[in-house]
Amino acid sequence: MQLTRLLVTLGLCAAATQAIASREPEDPAALMADLNAEAIQLLEAGIEKRAPQKKCTISNARVRMDWAALGPKERKDYIAAVKCLQRLPSKSDKNWAPGARSRFDDFLAIHINRTTTIHSTGNFLTWHRYFVWAYEEALQNECGYKGYQPYWNWFTHQDDITKSPVYDGSETSLSGDGEFFQHNGSLAATGFVHFPSGKGGGCLKGGPFKDMVVNMGPIRPGMQGLPVSPAGPLGYNPHCLRRDLTNAAMEYMTATNLLNITTGAASHSVEAFQNELQGRFPQGFAGMHSAGHYVAGGDASDVFSSPSDPSFYLHHAMVDRVYWVWQALHPCAARSVAGTITIGNNPPSRDAVPEDPLDIGVNGDILTIRDAWDTMSGEPFCYIYL
Ligand SMILES: [Cu+2]
């Protein structure tokens, strides 16, 4: 309440209100770029007014970029760093996660373990923000990666995701489709949404991650015909990475859906924003977050073990980018939390609070939801998107 009053006094809420004056749906990629530019302007203005001495500024923050905007060398450096994480030995307790064999798996293991307390919960946005940031840190500090975490821009290649530089199967992609595997598509949104099968579904056909071994999961795959791990959630179940690139799921990546959550009806509270982004499952609306996982399909169709696909981190960087834009455009709602501490409030639980811990296991210290609101606090985050 005090913060809100302060922001209003400083004119920041008013500035945002003007900035988000009604727009017409347009090309979603252009709209996203406009919103991103607006977010940077608002952040810059806010820092000048509130904290001119701030250590983390627009000019020294890490700049996370679109994968498509990286050059071939930058993309190969990122891919090499991910492969390095997949070679480094796991730090997880062997009794807890016998299937975790690498540092890459340490991230997968904690995501599997926390799944029912980090999705459709009050900490969904902040937990995943911290998770992606810690992965970026591991790439840099443990594997010598010099760049920043790139994102998969949802708003291009709507007609054919196999042409996207993230998924085109080239040497500078995160590999493309899986081999053809006859199946009846995927059930998404806890069974409320069906996506028809694409042309894949089997092991990756080529590209940099063709031979990668996934060591855990799946636990509850959405894709039909994908066998559940007999070893349990954190047990050792080495298998190939499977994908089924699904254009049907790209239908969620529209200007209308983006406008709705950033400046429209679902943008006025964190509750409305996060629910619309994650989906309204009983109404048959998967939402951009869930749909994005089903664009990759295969192993990524499992809410538990989706980080077994390296493209998870590019998708979740985009989720975070949209959250970051929304926060910048809605400074009076940006630092708030809504929802409970169990998945879809099942079983029923208390409301999440700003002091709740964000536990990412061996991958980082405990932060709180409050610590993760500001990507420019300098403690520990200092990054923006372009
Ligand atoms: Cu997740």
XYZ file of C-alpha atoms and ligand atoms in Angstrom:
387
model
C 0.000 0.000 0.000
C 2.812 2.354 0.953
C 4.743 1.419 -2.161
C 1.689 2.024 -4.308
C 1.239 5.479 -2.806
C 4.897 6.262 -3.359
C 4.697 5.199 -6.978
C 1.550 7.222 -7.543
C 3.208 10.231 -5.915
C 6.174 9.842 -8.203
C 3.864 9.657 -11.170
C 4.981 6.169 -12.146
C 1.553 4.596 -12.133
C 0.253 7.452 -14.225
C 3.125 7.047 -16.667
C 2.348 3.409 -17.097
C -1.336 4.081 -17.555
C -0.587 6.470 -20.398
C 1.909 4.093 -21.915
C -0.560 1.253 -22.009
C -3.306 3.192 -23.737
C -5.333 0.871 -25.902
C -3.745 -0.783 -28.887
C -5.101 -2.734 -31.765
C -3.862 -6.275 -32.263
C -1.112 -6.293 -34.890
C 1.847 -8.399 -35.886
C 2.679 -10.094 -32.558
C 6.458 -9.907 -33.050
C 6.278 -6.150 -33.693
C 3.938 -5.713 -30.737
C 6.291 -7.643 -28.455
C 9.244 -5.523 -29.604
C 7.236 -2.330 -28.901
C 6.248 -3.548 -25.454
C 9.865 -4.482 -24.717
C 11.055 -1.009 -25.754
C 8.348 0.578 -23.603
C 9.431 -1.560 -20.650
C 13.026 -0.360 -20.966
C 11.908 3.281 -21.103
C 9.740 2.894 -18.023
C 12.486 1.097 -16.105
C 14.967 3.799 -17.014
C 12.591 6.548 -15.890
C 11.807 4.656 -12.691
C 15.458 4.185 -11.778
C 16.244 7.853 -12.367
C 13.406 8.901 -10.089
C 13.746 6.305 -7.342
C 17.364 5.293 -7.135
C 19.770 7.389 -9.178
C 22.749 5.773 -7.367
C 21.656 2.260 -8.236
C 24.482 -0.137 -9.113
C 22.456 -2.111 -11.615
C 21.436 0.156 -14.485
C 20.050 -0.233 -17.967
C 23.539 0.309 -19.352
C 25.364 -2.288 -17.258
C 22.620 -4.938 -16.937
C 23.000 -8.258 -18.734
C 20.986 -8.131 -21.933
C 19.150 -11.319 -22.763
C 18.491 -11.628 -26.472
C 16.363 -13.481 -28.970
C 18.101 -16.687 -30.148
C 17.384 -15.459 -33.683
C 19.432 -12.315 -33.015
C 22.551 -14.241 -31.970
C 25.234 -14.956 -34.539
C 26.347 -18.516 -35.393
C 29.385 -18.284 -33.085
C 27.261 -17.049 -30.158
C 24.751 -19.839 -30.671
C 27.492 -22.453 -30.840
C 29.036 -21.084 -27.655
C 25.707 -21.470 -25.875
C 25.242 -25.013 -27.201
C 28.804 -25.925 -26.145
C 28.145 -24.603 -22.628
C 24.934 -26.652 -22.313
C 26.852 -29.755 -23.414
C 29.501 -28.909 -20.827
C 26.829 -28.837 -18.082
C 25.708 -32.237 -19.331
C 29.254 -33.568 -18.804
C 29.985 -32.052 -15.391
C 29.223 -34.405 -12.489
C 26.037 -33.952 -10.498
C 26.170 -32.306 -7.078
C 22.837 -33.750 -5.954
C 22.569 -36.262 -3.122
C 22.688 -39.707 -4.764
C 20.141 -41.111 -2.324
C 17.722 -38.349 -3.173
C 18.159 -38.323 -6.959
C 19.944 -41.495 -8.113
C 19.090 -40.586 -11.715
C 20.942 -37.256 -11.646
C 24.284 -37.802 -13.378
C 25.273 -34.274 -14.434
C 24.950 -30.639 -13.475
C 22.316 -30.359 -16.218
C 20.434 -33.113 -14.372
C 20.660 -31.226 -11.058
C 18.331 -28.643 -12.579
C 16.028 -31.310 -13.986
C 15.945 -33.136 -10.635
C 14.900 -30.151 -8.534
C 12.256 -29.181 -11.101
C 10.825 -32.716 -11.003
C 10.940 -32.750 -7.218
C 9.259 -29.336 -6.805
C 6.727 -29.615 -9.638
C 3.598 -29.699 -7.489
C 4.689 -26.606 -5.541
C 5.948 -24.389 -8.403
C 3.224 -24.586 -11.073
C -0.212 -22.960 -10.833
C 1.043 -21.528 -7.553
C 1.892 -18.074 -6.215
C 5.613 -18.655 -6.826
C 5.344 -19.892 -10.436
C 6.764 -16.745 -12.045
C 9.466 -16.020 -9.464
C 10.591 -19.629 -8.971
C 11.102 -20.113 -12.691
C 12.796 -16.699 -12.969
C 15.320 -17.748 -10.347
C 15.690 -21.216 -11.869
C 16.574 -19.849 -15.330
C 18.931 -17.289 -13.789
C 20.757 -20.005 -11.826
C 21.100 -22.064 -15.021
C 22.556 -19.011 -16.789
C 24.990 -18.615 -13.871
C 26.028 -22.271 -14.100
C 26.661 -21.926 -17.841
C 28.857 -18.912 -17.140
C 30.635 -19.893 -13.938
C 31.036 -23.618 -14.471
C 31.306 -23.797 -18.249
C 32.945 -20.506 -19.211
C 29.999 -19.223 -21.238
C 30.470 -15.531 -21.923
C 26.995 -14.685 -23.204
C 23.621 -14.455 -21.469
C 20.572 -16.700 -21.451
C 18.838 -16.320 -24.824
C 15.079 -16.658 -25.292
C 12.867 -18.323 -27.872
C 10.705 -15.589 -29.350
C 7.230 -17.168 -29.513
C 5.963 -14.664 -32.034
C 7.740 -15.751 -35.189
C 7.321 -18.848 -37.387
C 3.707 -19.322 -36.308
C 2.973 -21.250 -39.490
C 5.952 -23.561 -39.349
C 7.900 -23.950 -36.140
C 10.363 -26.281 -37.880
C 11.736 -23.153 -39.641
C 12.467 -21.342 -36.362
C 16.206 -20.926 -35.709
C 15.622 -22.567 -32.314
C 14.162 -25.730 -33.850
C 15.315 -25.851 -37.494
C 17.608 -28.816 -36.835
C 20.736 -27.008 -38.051
C 24.101 -26.911 -36.286
C 23.114 -23.594 -34.728
C 19.740 -24.765 -33.419
C 18.809 -26.781 -30.339
C 18.074 -29.647 -32.752
C 14.806 -30.040 -34.633
C 12.066 -32.603 -34.757
C 12.094 -36.204 -33.594
C 11.845 -39.203 -35.902
C 8.311 -39.998 -36.986
C 6.466 -41.949 -34.309
C 2.828 -42.900 -34.868
C 0.714 -41.541 -31.999
C -2.501 -39.708 -31.256
C -1.067 -36.353 -30.282
C -0.758 -34.910 -26.800
C -3.082 -34.141 -23.944
C -2.239 -30.754 -22.449
C -3.664 -28.599 -19.666
C -4.267 -31.547 -17.317
C -6.226 -33.288 -20.047
C -8.502 -30.429 -21.073
C -6.696 -29.613 -24.344
C -5.724 -32.011 -27.131
C -2.992 -31.159 -29.624
C -2.848 -33.330 -32.754
C 0.451 -35.063 -33.433
C 3.076 -33.358 -35.548
C 5.507 -35.209 -37.804
C 7.867 -36.353 -35.049
C 7.452 -37.908 -31.618
C 10.561 -40.099 -31.629
C 14.246 -39.502 -30.845
C 15.823 -36.327 -32.230
C 16.697 -36.775 -35.895
C 19.792 -34.580 -35.944
C 21.401 -31.368 -34.763
C 23.615 -30.663 -31.761
C 21.547 -32.634 -29.214
C 20.883 -35.716 -31.349
C 22.890 -38.003 -29.082
C 22.077 -36.449 -25.735
C 20.888 -38.847 -23.059
C 18.005 -37.839 -20.792
C 18.597 -39.506 -17.425
C 15.271 -39.058 -15.598
C 11.571 -39.037 -16.385
C 9.134 -38.845 -17.979
C 6.798 -38.871 -15.014
C 3.512 -37.721 -16.508
C 4.065 -37.189 -20.243
C 1.342 -35.403 -22.177
C 2.376 -37.057 -25.431
C 0.549 -40.256 -26.149
C 2.776 -43.347 -26.402
C 5.667 -41.916 -24.392
C 6.553 -44.500 -21.726
C 6.617 -43.406 -18.079
C 9.947 -43.965 -16.323
C 9.885 -47.295 -14.491
C 12.508 -45.888 -12.095
C 10.219 -43.332 -10.426
C 10.492 -39.527 -10.587
C 14.199 -39.183 -9.700
C 15.391 -42.671 -10.670
C 17.849 -43.436 -13.475
C 16.091 -43.951 -16.788
C 18.526 -43.170 -19.612
C 16.705 -42.523 -22.879
C 16.914 -40.387 -25.993
C 15.348 -36.938 -26.071
C 12.058 -37.089 -27.947
C 10.277 -34.222 -29.676
C 7.160 -33.711 -31.672
C 7.257 -30.171 -33.050
C 3.613 -29.149 -32.967
C 2.421 -26.228 -35.063
C -1.063 -26.513 -33.569
C 0.284 -25.281 -30.222
C 1.672 -22.152 -31.927
C -1.924 -20.972 -32.342
C -1.721 -19.561 -28.814
C 1.137 -17.220 -29.735
C -1.027 -14.368 -30.974
C -1.085 -10.589 -30.625
C -4.537 -10.884 -29.058
C -3.286 -13.190 -26.309
C -0.196 -11.047 -25.761
C -2.214 -7.822 -25.552
C -4.678 -9.393 -23.179
C -2.013 -10.146 -20.565
C 0.180 -7.073 -21.026
C -2.237 -4.195 -21.522
C -5.702 -5.743 -21.684
C -8.292 -7.250 -19.411
C -5.942 -9.843 -17.913
C -3.159 -7.364 -17.188
C -4.468 -5.529 -14.149
C -3.366 -7.899 -11.424
C -0.680 -10.528 -11.074
C -3.416 -13.061 -10.486
C -5.129 -12.374 -13.813
C -1.797 -12.120 -15.632
C -0.326 -15.372 -14.364
C -3.546 -17.329 -14.748
C -4.022 -16.257 -18.347
C -0.351 -16.883 -19.189
C -0.439 -20.339 -17.626
C -3.859 -21.162 -19.038
C -7.496 -21.637 -18.042
C -7.458 -25.391 -18.333
C -11.085 -26.299 -17.530
C -12.145 -23.830 -20.221
C -9.917 -25.577 -22.742
C -7.440 -22.676 -22.948
C -3.850 -23.885 -22.657
C -2.217 -20.425 -22.369
C 1.079 -19.367 -23.900
C 3.248 -20.948 -21.208
C 1.736 -24.433 -21.466
C 1.350 -24.224 -25.240
C 5.052 -23.403 -25.567
C 5.992 -26.683 -23.917
C 3.714 -28.534 -26.327
C 5.294 -26.829 -29.323
C 8.412 -28.879 -28.503
C 6.321 -31.870 -27.428
C 7.799 -35.267 -26.571
C 9.753 -35.129 -23.299
C 8.837 -31.445 -22.968
C 5.161 -32.418 -22.735
C 5.711 -33.559 -19.140
C 5.231 -30.751 -16.619
C 7.588 -32.602 -14.246
C 10.508 -33.364 -16.541
C 10.171 -30.679 -19.230
C 13.683 -29.306 -18.405
C 15.096 -32.516 -19.901
C 14.791 -30.672 -23.234
C 17.478 -27.922 -23.434
C 14.942 -25.665 -25.202
C 13.077 -25.440 -21.862
C 15.413 -22.637 -20.798
C 14.787 -20.590 -23.939
C 11.040 -21.011 -23.533
C 11.137 -20.046 -19.860
C 13.371 -17.064 -20.597
C 10.524 -15.914 -22.867
C 7.974 -16.533 -20.097
C 10.193 -14.390 -17.880
C 10.518 -11.736 -20.569
C 6.743 -11.396 -20.767
C 6.580 -11.244 -16.940
C 9.320 -8.591 -16.944
C 7.438 -6.518 -19.556
C 4.223 -6.851 -17.572
C 6.006 -5.760 -14.365
C 7.479 -2.692 -16.058
C 4.113 -1.686 -17.502
C 2.303 -2.242 -14.202
C 4.614 -0.875 -11.514
C 1.821 -0.723 -8.969
C 1.035 -4.429 -9.305
C 4.537 -5.642 -10.168
C 5.529 -6.519 -6.627
C 2.635 -8.645 -5.591
C 1.877 -12.311 -5.256
C -1.345 -14.272 -5.763
C -2.188 -17.939 -5.542
C -1.432 -20.671 -3.044
C 1.519 -22.979 -2.415
C 0.092 -26.123 -4.074
C -0.522 -26.838 -7.757
C -3.934 -25.424 -8.672
C -4.539 -25.288 -4.885
C -4.656 -29.079 -4.829
C -4.527 -30.111 -2.041
C -5.957 -26.875 -0.602
C -3.206 -24.747 0.954
C -2.486 -21.306 2.354
C -1.842 -18.281 0.159
C 1.721 -17.723 -0.992
C 3.452 -14.767 0.682
C 6.437 -12.620 -0.375
C 8.613 -14.251 2.297
C 8.136 -17.750 0.885
C 11.420 -19.432 -0.067
C 12.343 -20.267 -3.644
C 14.209 -23.547 -3.307
C 16.307 -24.590 -6.313
C 18.298 -27.243 -4.439
C 22.027 -27.514 -5.115
C 21.694 -24.962 -7.903
C 21.570 -21.874 -5.702
C 20.929 -20.366 -2.285
C 17.393 -19.866 -1.037
C 15.845 -16.619 -2.238
C 12.369 -15.389 -1.407
C 9.584 -14.439 -3.788
C 10.244 -10.822 -2.816
C 13.942 -11.141 -3.756
C 12.963 -12.249 -7.248
C 10.539 -9.477 -8.146
C 13.141 -7.062 -9.433
C 15.466 -8.187 -12.244
C 17.517 -5.042 -11.590
C 17.920 -5.136 -7.827
C 21.522 -6.239 -8.189
C 20.766 -8.757 -5.430
C 21.255 -10.986 -7.181
C 19.655 -10.203 -10.542
C 20.816 -7.524 -12.937
C 19.391 -8.155 -16.374
C 16.989 -6.852 -18.977
C 15.603 -8.156 -22.254
C 16.005 -6.813 -25.727
Cu 8.239 -25.597 -14.601
